[in-house]
Amino acid sequence: NHDYAISYVLGLSHVLNIAFAKVLSSSGENKDLLSNLSSTTFKDQLDVAKRVTDENPHLYYEIQYLNKFSLKTISELSNAIKEIFDFIDSGDEDGFVQLMDQSRSYFSEK
């Protein structure tokens, strides 16, 4: 289903980057300082988040609102963040590593 796939291709990537930007903008941390301290991963994420936030917010809202699968995908993201939070909060390194291994295997599938 096209809309289902688009909820991941556009919806998930947009929401993830909007949330990333929201956390940073609410943090009170100086963006230039963070950029100067950043790793390659953080710099890449900053670049993507900046491009997303530079886009038309009304269009991005419509992409989310008009796709009937958006809330499911956002819920999956929320659940994944909660799962990671719980592993860290409880000191469950094995669970955290298993989650990362499972994620890695997705990208190594042919």
GROMACS .gro file of N, CA and C in nm, residues 34-79:
model
  138
   34LEU      N    1   2.687   2.333   2.028
   34LEU     CA    2   2.656   2.192   1.999
   34LEU      C    3   2.719   2.149   1.867
   35SER      N    4   2.711   2.235   1.769
   35SER     CA    5   2.769   2.203   1.639
   35SER      C    6   2.920   2.186   1.648
   36ASN      N    7   2.985   2.273   1.725
   36ASN     CA    8   3.131   2.264   1.743
   36ASN      C    9   3.173   2.139   1.818
   37LEU      N   10   3.088   2.091   1.908
   37LEU     CA   11   3.119   1.972   1.987
   37LEU      C   12   3.079   1.843   1.917
   38SER      N   13   3.009   1.854   1.807
   38SER     CA   14   2.938   1.739   1.752
   38SER      C   15   3.027   1.638   1.682
   39SER      N   16   2.974   1.516   1.682
   39SER     CA   17   3.032   1.406   1.607
   39SER      C   18   2.978   1.409   1.465
   40THR      N   19   3.030   1.322   1.382
   40THR     CA   20   2.981   1.313   1.244
   40THR      C   21   2.832   1.281   1.242
   41THR      N   22   2.789   1.188   1.325
   41THR     CA   23   2.647   1.150   1.330
   41THR      C   24   2.561   1.269   1.367
   42PHE      N   25   2.601   1.344   1.468
   42PHE     CA   26   2.523   1.459   1.512
   42PHE      C   27   2.519   1.566   1.403
   43LYS      N   28   2.633   1.591   1.339
   43LYS     CA   29   2.636   1.691   1.231
   43LYS      C   30   2.543   1.651   1.117
   44ASP      N   31   2.546   1.523   1.080
   44ASP     CA   32   2.457   1.475   0.974
   44ASP      C   33   2.311   1.494   1.014
   45GLN      N   34   2.279   1.461   1.139
   45GLN     CA   35   2.142   1.475   1.187
   45GLN      C   36   2.102   1.622   1.192
   46LEU      N   37   2.193   1.708   1.235
   46LEU     CA   38   2.166   1.853   1.235
   46LEU      C   39   2.133   1.903   1.095
   47ASP      N   40   2.211   1.858   0.998
   47ASP     CA   41   2.188   1.901   0.860
   47ASP      C   42   2.050   1.859   0.810
   48VAL      N   43   2.014   1.735   0.837
   48VAL     CA   44   1.882   1.686   0.793
   48VAL      C   45   1.771   1.761   0.865
   49ALA      N   46   1.785   1.778   0.996
   49ALA     CA   47   1.682   1.848   1.074
   49ALA      C   48   1.667   1.993   1.026
   50LYS      N   49   1.777   2.057   0.994
   50LYS     CA   50   1.769   2.195   0.944
   50LYS      C   51   1.694   2.200   0.812
   51ARG      N   52   1.723   2.105   0.723
   51ARG     CA   53   1.652   2.102   0.594
   51ARG      C   54   1.502   2.080   0.615
   52VAL      N   55   1.468   1.991   0.707
   52VAL     CA   56   1.326   1.965   0.735
   52VAL      C   57   1.259   2.089   0.792
   53THR      N   58   1.322   2.154   0.889
   53THR     CA   59   1.259   2.271   0.952
   53THR      C   60   1.255   2.392   0.859
   54ASP      N   61   1.337   2.391   0.755
   54ASP     CA   62   1.333   2.499   0.656
   54ASP      C   63   1.217   2.484   0.557
   55GLU      N   64   1.153   2.368   0.558
   55GLU     CA   65   1.043   2.342   0.465
   55GLU      C   66   0.914   2.408   0.513
   56ASN      N   67   0.812   2.401   0.430
   56ASN     CA   68   0.681   2.458   0.460
   56ASN      C   69   0.612   2.375   0.569
   57PRO      N   70   0.592   2.429   0.689
   57PRO     CA   71   0.531   2.351   0.797
   57PRO      C   72   0.387   2.310   0.767
   58HIS      N   73   0.316   2.389   0.688
   58HIS     CA   74   0.178   2.354   0.653
   58HIS      C   75   0.175   2.230   0.564
   59LEU      N   76   0.268   2.222   0.471
   59LEU     CA   77   0.279   2.104   0.385
   59LEU      C   78   0.316   1.981   0.468
   60TYR      N   79   0.409   1.997   0.560
   60TYR     CA   80   0.451   1.884   0.643
   60TYR      C   81   0.337   1.837   0.733
   61TYR      N   82   0.257   1.930   0.781
   61TYR     CA   83   0.139   1.893   0.859
   61TYR      C   84   0.043   1.811   0.772
   62GLU      N   85   0.019   1.857   0.651
   62GLU     CA   86  -0.073   1.786   0.562
   62GLU      C   87  -0.023   1.646   0.530
   63ILE      N   88   0.106   1.631   0.511
   63ILE     CA   89   0.164   1.498   0.486
   63ILE      C   90   0.129   1.405   0.602
   64GLN      N   91   0.138   1.455   0.725
   64GLN     CA   92   0.105   1.373   0.842
   64GLN      C   93  -0.046   1.353   0.854
   65TYR      N   94  -0.119   1.461   0.847
   65TYR     CA   95  -0.263   1.459   0.875
   65TYR      C   96  -0.341   1.379   0.771
   66LEU      N   97  -0.303   1.390   0.647
   66LEU     CA   98  -0.380   1.328   0.540
   66LEU      C   99  -0.346   1.181   0.517
   67ASN      N  100  -0.242   1.133   0.581
   67ASN     CA  101  -0.206   0.991   0.568
   67ASN      C  102  -0.265   0.914   0.685
   68LYS      N  103  -0.356   0.823   0.656
   68LYS     CA  104  -0.427   0.750   0.762
   68LYS      C  105  -0.334   0.660   0.843
   69PHE      N  106  -0.213   0.638   0.797
   69PHE     CA  107  -0.118   0.553   0.869
   69PHE      C  108  -0.019   0.633   0.955
   70SER      N  109  -0.023   0.765   0.947
   70SER     CA  110   0.075   0.848   1.018
   70SER      C  111   0.074   0.825   1.169
   71LEU      N  112  -0.044   0.820   1.228
   71LEU     CA  113  -0.050   0.804   1.374
   71LEU      C  114   0.006   0.669   1.417
   72LYS      N  115  -0.015   0.566   1.338
   72LYS     CA  116   0.042   0.434   1.368
   72LYS      C  117   0.194   0.441   1.366
   73THR      N  118   0.248   0.506   1.264
   73THR     CA  119   0.393   0.517   1.251
   73THR      C  120   0.452   0.601   1.363
   74ILE      N  121   0.387   0.711   1.396
   74ILE     CA  122   0.434   0.796   1.507
   74ILE      C  123   0.427   0.719   1.638
   75SER      N  124   0.324   0.639   1.656
   75SER     CA  125   0.311   0.556   1.776
   75SER      C  126   0.425   0.454   1.783
   76GLU      N  127   0.461   0.396   1.669
   76GLU     CA  128   0.573   0.302   1.666
   76GLU      C  129   0.703   0.371   1.707
   77LEU      N  130   0.724   0.493   1.660
   77LEU     CA  131   0.842   0.571   1.699
   77LEU      C  132   0.841   0.598   1.849
   78SER      N  133   0.728   0.639   1.900
   78SER     CA  134   0.714   0.666   2.043
   78SER      C  135   0.743   0.540   2.125
   79ASN      N  136   0.691   0.427   2.080
   79ASN     CA  137   0.716   0.300   2.150
   79ASN      C  138   0.863   0.261   2.146
   0.00000   0.00000   0.00000
